[in-house]
Amino acid sequence: MLVIVTKDYEEMSKVAAKKVAALIRKKPNCVLGLATGSTPLGLYRELIRLHKEEGLDFSKVTTFNLDEYVGLPPEHPQSYHYFMWENFFKHINIDRRFVFIPHGMADDIEEHCRWYEEQIAKAGGIDLQILGIGANGHIAFNEPGSSLGSRTRIKTLTEQTRKDNARFFGSIDQVPKYAITMGIGTIMDAREILLLASGKAKAHAIKITVEGPITAMVPATIVQMHPRATIIADEEAASELSGKYEG
Ligand code: F6R
């Protein structure tokens, strides 16, 4: 696992964008796994800039998002569909037909999850999966205790995650209780993983993820087992690491 420590959030975002852009240039029809949340916003901003100023071409790129809240329609301002279109997709030349995000209003959620896995396989698998990390070490909505071999499925959100996300909803009561999420096994099938972390609130999670034992109680620790995983953490997020890592 490669750990890159950057000065700040801006630099973390730029280093990540460089990696993503290099892949798109090398393989224009690549398959990206995408995350929502605050962390990848700077990465998306930089990719939009590269599209507008340097013609980075997304027309053949396929994307699969990690997760979506159950019960929120795509047009709901807190849905991950809405988030992705507002913050990224509407600013680039992505083909709508190549965008996949789990559907929070699916009638048969189990069937939908199976379908989602099938679409990933049909697309040839994910080339590069972008991840954020929860303060409790979750990846996507795989909360502590999630099976390390899990596939796309419905999960109950922990109180901590609902608290963390309440800032987007106004109050914790409005945060949905369930989400559809790619599983840890699904994430680990990606050919490459890029986990981003910024800020003090992530310092402990990053320490355990990089230096702790692999455990389902901190799902991100499984990334240690991935043959091509990079963590890009800014100085604050890396502040509890005891080893020396690439600057
Ligand atoms: C979002 C996701 C979550 C976030 C994590 C960190 O699609 O899967 O695991 O990556 O909760 O969120 P932020 O970046 O808002 O701190």
Tab-separated table of C-alpha atoms and ligand atoms in Angstrom:
chain	number	residue	atom	x	y	z
A	1	MET	CA	0.000	0.000	0.000
A	2	LEU	CA	1.357	3.390	-0.979
A	3	VAL	CA	0.721	6.280	1.413
A	4	ILE	CA	1.129	9.797	0.075
A	5	VAL	CA	0.980	12.668	2.548
A	6	THR	CA	0.093	16.054	1.116
A	7	LYS	CA	0.325	19.527	2.622
A	8	ASP	CA	-3.403	20.170	2.574
A	9	TYR	CA	-6.782	19.357	1.044
A	10	GLU	CA	-6.020	21.238	-2.180
A	11	GLU	CA	-2.877	19.261	-2.815
A	12	MET	CA	-4.604	15.969	-1.907
A	13	SER	CA	-7.288	16.751	-4.499
A	14	LYS	CA	-4.771	17.682	-7.191
A	15	VAL	CA	-2.627	14.577	-6.681
A	16	ALA	CA	-5.773	12.422	-6.873
A	17	ALA	CA	-7.032	14.227	-9.992
A	18	LYS	CA	-3.692	13.704	-11.707
A	19	LYS	CA	-3.981	9.961	-11.150
A	20	VAL	CA	-7.569	9.805	-12.410
A	21	ALA	CA	-6.789	11.976	-15.447
A	22	ALA	CA	-3.753	9.826	-16.314
A	23	LEU	CA	-5.964	6.740	-16.329
A	24	ILE	CA	-8.623	8.403	-18.529
A	25	ARG	CA	-5.947	9.511	-21.002
A	26	LYS	CA	-4.425	6.039	-21.097
A	27	LYS	CA	-7.755	4.182	-21.219
A	28	PRO	CA	-10.524	6.522	-22.461
A	29	ASN	CA	-13.213	3.879	-21.850
A	30	CYS	CA	-12.097	3.155	-18.290
A	31	VAL	CA	-14.501	2.308	-15.472
A	32	LEU	CA	-14.334	4.546	-12.401
A	33	GLY	CA	-15.801	3.816	-8.988
A	34	LEU	CA	-16.896	7.083	-7.378
A	35	ALA	CA	-17.660	8.314	-3.873
A	36	THR	CA	-19.762	11.172	-2.531
A	37	GLY	CA	-19.225	13.169	0.679
A	38	SER	CA	-17.039	16.217	1.306
A	39	THR	CA	-13.710	14.534	0.635
A	40	PRO	CA	-13.843	14.005	-3.165
A	41	LEU	CA	-15.337	17.433	-3.936
A	42	GLY	CA	-11.901	18.978	-4.584
A	43	LEU	CA	-11.012	16.043	-6.839
A	44	TYR	CA	-14.202	16.549	-8.846
A	45	ARG	CA	-13.529	20.301	-9.079
A	46	GLU	CA	-10.055	19.641	-10.431
A	47	LEU	CA	-11.338	17.057	-12.945
A	48	ILE	CA	-13.934	19.578	-14.135
A	49	ARG	CA	-11.145	22.113	-14.597
A	50	LEU	CA	-9.089	19.591	-16.577
A	51	HIS	CA	-12.132	18.900	-18.752
A	52	LYS	CA	-12.821	22.591	-19.388
A	53	GLU	CA	-9.259	23.822	-19.764
A	54	GLU	CA	-7.415	20.799	-21.105
A	55	GLY	CA	-10.184	18.877	-22.851
A	56	LEU	CA	-10.087	15.828	-20.576
A	57	ASP	CA	-12.646	13.610	-22.307
A	58	PHE	CA	-15.188	11.683	-20.242
A	59	SER	CA	-17.395	10.647	-23.169
A	60	LYS	CA	-16.385	6.975	-23.038
A	61	VAL	CA	-15.897	6.706	-19.267
A	62	THR	CA	-18.280	4.539	-17.228
A	63	THR	CA	-18.873	5.311	-13.547
A	64	PHE	CA	-20.297	3.332	-10.651
A	65	ASN	CA	-21.081	5.108	-7.420
A	66	LEU	CA	-20.508	3.388	-4.131
A	67	ASP	CA	-23.821	4.024	-2.473
A	68	GLU	CA	-27.182	5.732	-2.168
A	69	TYR	CA	-29.676	6.351	0.628
A	70	VAL	CA	-32.766	4.154	0.628
A	71	GLY	CA	-35.976	6.138	0.294
A	72	LEU	CA	-34.569	9.227	-1.435
A	73	PRO	CA	-35.580	9.802	-5.063
A	74	PRO	CA	-32.825	10.923	-7.481
A	75	GLU	CA	-34.090	14.530	-7.485
A	76	HIS	CA	-33.895	14.827	-3.670
A	77	PRO	CA	-31.159	17.398	-2.881
A	78	GLN	CA	-29.542	15.028	-0.364
A	79	SER	CA	-29.599	12.003	-2.635
A	80	TYR	CA	-26.265	10.875	-4.004
A	81	HIS	CA	-27.735	11.036	-7.513
A	82	TYR	CA	-28.333	14.735	-7.037
A	83	PHE	CA	-24.919	15.214	-5.432
A	84	MET	CA	-23.100	13.578	-8.329
A	85	TRP	CA	-24.933	15.488	-11.045
A	86	GLU	CA	-24.623	18.840	-9.272
A	87	ASN	CA	-20.998	18.501	-8.245
A	88	PHE	CA	-19.538	16.587	-11.131
A	89	PHE	CA	-21.490	15.032	-13.985
A	90	LYS	CA	-23.333	18.096	-15.243
A	91	HIS	CA	-20.014	19.923	-15.681
A	92	ILE	CA	-18.301	17.274	-17.833
A	93	ASN	CA	-19.122	15.435	-21.057
A	94	ILE	CA	-20.114	12.144	-19.449
A	95	ASP	CA	-22.639	9.994	-21.302
A	96	ARG	CA	-25.724	9.569	-19.099
A	97	ARG	CA	-26.031	5.931	-20.221
A	98	PHE	CA	-22.656	5.156	-18.667
A	99	VAL	CA	-23.474	6.554	-15.215
A	100	PHE	CA	-24.532	4.025	-12.569
A	101	ILE	CA	-25.678	4.941	-9.062
A	102	PRO	CA	-27.676	2.551	-6.852
A	103	HIS	CA	-31.357	3.469	-6.896
A	104	GLY	CA	-32.687	4.319	-3.442
A	105	MET	CA	-36.304	3.923	-4.562
A	106	ALA	CA	-35.934	0.476	-6.168
A	107	ASP	CA	-39.036	-1.686	-5.567
A	108	ASP	CA	-37.028	-4.819	-5.041
A	109	ILE	CA	-33.792	-3.758	-3.394
A	110	GLU	CA	-32.227	-7.209	-3.337
A	111	GLU	CA	-32.848	-7.664	-7.041
A	112	HIS	CA	-31.514	-4.168	-7.714
A	113	CYS	CA	-28.305	-4.960	-5.813
A	114	ARG	CA	-27.829	-8.121	-7.881
A	115	TRP	CA	-28.420	-6.081	-11.055
A	116	TYR	CA	-25.866	-3.484	-9.929
A	117	GLU	CA	-23.187	-6.140	-9.438
A	118	GLU	CA	-24.042	-7.543	-12.864
A	119	GLN	CA	-23.605	-4.137	-14.494
A	120	ILE	CA	-20.153	-3.771	-12.914
A	121	ALA	CA	-19.176	-7.181	-14.273
A	122	LYS	CA	-20.643	-6.381	-17.727
A	123	ALA	CA	-18.607	-3.155	-17.845
A	124	GLY	CA	-15.488	-5.268	-17.339
A	125	GLY	CA	-14.983	-4.457	-13.640
A	126	ILE	CA	-13.864	-1.227	-11.985
A	127	ASP	CA	-10.436	0.061	-13.033
A	128	LEU	CA	-10.027	2.645	-10.292
A	129	GLN	CA	-12.149	2.982	-7.179
A	130	ILE	CA	-12.168	6.315	-5.325
A	131	LEU	CA	-12.901	6.015	-1.613
A	132	GLY	CA	-13.416	8.357	1.304
A	133	ILE	CA	-13.268	7.056	4.858
A	134	GLY	CA	-15.629	7.500	7.796
A	135	ALA	CA	-14.351	8.608	11.202
A	136	ASN	CA	-15.199	5.047	12.328
A	137	GLY	CA	-13.231	3.505	9.464
A	138	HIS	CA	-16.195	2.733	7.214
A	139	ILE	CA	-15.785	2.608	3.449
A	140	ALA	CA	-18.866	3.303	1.347
A	141	PHE	CA	-21.620	2.433	3.862
A	142	ASN	CA	-19.848	-0.671	5.071
A	143	GLU	CA	-19.973	0.085	8.758
A	144	PRO	CA	-17.812	-1.603	11.431
A	145	GLY	CA	-18.645	-5.301	11.563
A	146	SER	CA	-19.483	-5.570	7.841
A	147	SER	CA	-18.359	-8.791	6.223
A	148	LEU	CA	-15.039	-8.286	4.483
A	149	GLY	CA	-16.347	-10.375	1.562
A	150	SER	CA	-19.686	-8.556	1.241
A	151	ARG	CA	-21.301	-7.561	-2.071
A	152	THR	CA	-23.742	-4.763	-2.953
A	153	ARG	CA	-26.617	-4.854	-0.449
A	154	ILE	CA	-28.806	-2.825	1.901
A	155	LYS	CA	-27.218	-1.751	5.194
A	156	THR	CA	-28.411	-0.029	8.343
A	157	LEU	CA	-26.464	3.165	9.030
A	158	THR	CA	-24.867	3.520	12.452
A	159	GLU	CA	-25.810	6.330	14.794
A	160	GLN	CA	-22.296	7.798	14.282
A	161	THR	CA	-22.647	7.947	10.492
A	162	ARG	CA	-26.147	9.421	10.746
A	163	LYS	CA	-24.729	12.052	13.147
A	164	ASP	CA	-21.821	12.776	10.784
A	165	ASN	CA	-24.228	13.258	7.871
A	166	ALA	CA	-26.866	15.226	9.801
A	167	ARG	CA	-25.083	18.428	8.726
A	168	PHE	CA	-26.435	17.899	5.220
A	169	PHE	CA	-30.003	17.189	6.315
A	170	GLY	CA	-30.595	19.792	9.028
A	171	SER	CA	-31.213	17.222	11.755
A	172	ILE	CA	-30.355	13.607	12.468
A	173	ASP	CA	-34.048	12.602	12.291
A	174	GLN	CA	-34.082	13.438	8.613
A	175	VAL	CA	-31.087	11.249	7.788
A	176	PRO	CA	-32.303	7.976	6.230
A	177	LYS	CA	-31.735	4.840	8.292
A	178	TYR	CA	-30.729	2.580	5.420
A	179	ALA	CA	-28.507	2.741	2.382
A	180	ILE	CA	-27.614	0.571	-0.585
A	181	THR	CA	-23.873	0.124	-0.706
A	182	MET	CA	-21.275	-1.736	-2.697
A	183	GLY	CA	-19.819	-4.427	-0.485
A	184	ILE	CA	-16.247	-4.657	0.724
A	185	GLY	CA	-15.731	-7.589	-1.658
A	186	THR	CA	-17.082	-5.454	-4.513
A	187	ILE	CA	-14.648	-2.645	-3.653
A	188	MET	CA	-11.714	-5.033	-3.328
A	189	ASP	CA	-12.410	-6.388	-6.833
A	190	ALA	CA	-11.453	-2.996	-8.309
A	191	ARG	CA	-8.110	-3.157	-10.102
A	192	GLU	CA	-6.859	-0.133	-8.205
A	193	ILE	CA	-8.003	1.747	-5.090
A	194	LEU	CA	-7.456	5.401	-4.233
A	195	LEU	CA	-8.521	6.315	-0.706
A	196	LEU	CA	-8.608	10.014	0.166
A	197	ALA	CA	-8.623	11.524	3.647
A	198	SER	CA	-8.466	15.074	4.871
A	199	GLY	CA	-8.605	16.745	8.262
A	200	LYS	CA	-8.025	15.890	11.922
A	201	ALA	CA	-11.334	14.056	12.250
A	202	LYS	CA	-9.929	11.299	10.020
A	203	ALA	CA	-6.515	11.007	11.720
A	204	HIS	CA	-7.386	8.083	13.954
A	205	ALA	CA	-9.178	6.160	11.193
A	206	ILE	CA	-6.149	6.631	8.915
A	207	LYS	CA	-3.726	5.475	11.600
A	208	ILE	CA	-5.640	2.232	12.126
A	209	THR	CA	-6.195	1.747	8.388
A	210	VAL	CA	-2.481	2.028	7.622
A	211	GLU	CA	-0.868	0.631	10.750
A	212	GLY	CA	-3.503	-1.400	12.556
A	213	PRO	CA	-4.410	-5.059	12.200
A	214	ILE	CA	-6.961	-5.949	9.528
A	215	THR	CA	-10.361	-6.206	11.129
A	216	ALA	CA	-13.999	-6.066	10.068
A	217	MET	CA	-14.442	-3.607	12.949
A	218	VAL	CA	-12.501	-1.065	10.849
A	219	PRO	CA	-13.549	-1.954	7.297
A	220	ALA	CA	-10.961	0.319	5.637
A	221	THR	CA	-8.136	-1.862	7.041
A	222	ILE	CA	-8.928	-4.424	4.301
A	223	VAL	CA	-7.296	-2.029	1.834
A	224	GLN	CA	-3.947	-3.314	3.205
A	225	MET	CA	-4.691	-6.544	1.313
A	226	HIS	CA	-5.216	-4.829	-2.038
A	227	PRO	CA	-2.312	-5.220	-4.483
A	228	ARG	CA	-2.695	-1.685	-5.874
A	229	ALA	CA	-3.973	0.648	-3.176
A	230	THR	CA	-2.914	4.234	-2.595
A	231	ILE	CA	-3.923	6.400	0.329
A	232	ILE	CA	-3.619	10.138	-0.159
A	233	ALA	CA	-3.933	11.885	3.193
A	234	ASP	CA	-3.300	15.507	3.992
A	235	GLU	CA	-1.020	16.371	6.909
A	236	GLU	CA	-3.876	16.582	9.399
A	237	ALA	CA	-5.344	13.227	8.403
A	238	ALA	CA	-1.848	11.706	8.498
A	239	SER	CA	-0.937	13.313	11.832
A	240	GLU	CA	-1.308	10.131	13.925
A	241	LEU	CA	0.774	7.918	11.646
A	242	SER	CA	3.971	6.751	13.265
A	243	GLY	CA	5.762	5.533	10.126
A	244	LYS	CA	7.518	7.654	7.520
A	245	TYR	CA	5.527	8.026	4.316
A	246	GLU	CA	6.012	9.608	0.942
A	247	GLY	CA	5.575	13.381	0.962
B	1	F6R	C1	-19.708	8.244	0.258
B	1	F6R	C2	-19.177	7.187	1.101
B	1	F6R	C3	-18.729	7.409	2.504
B	1	F6R	C4	-17.806	8.612	2.666
B	1	F6R	C5	-17.357	8.763	4.110
B	1	F6R	C6	-16.559	10.035	4.308
B	1	F6R	O1	-20.072	7.751	-1.013
B	1	F6R	O2	-19.137	6.102	0.641
B	1	F6R	O3	-18.065	6.262	2.968
B	1	F6R	O4	-16.704	8.450	1.823
B	1	F6R	O5	-18.473	8.792	4.944
B	1	F6R	O6	-17.380	11.131	4.099
B	1	F6R	P1	-16.799	12.619	4.005
B	1	F6R	O7	-15.955	12.644	2.783
B	1	F6R	O8	-18.007	13.509	3.864
B	1	F6R	O9	-16.018	12.833	5.247
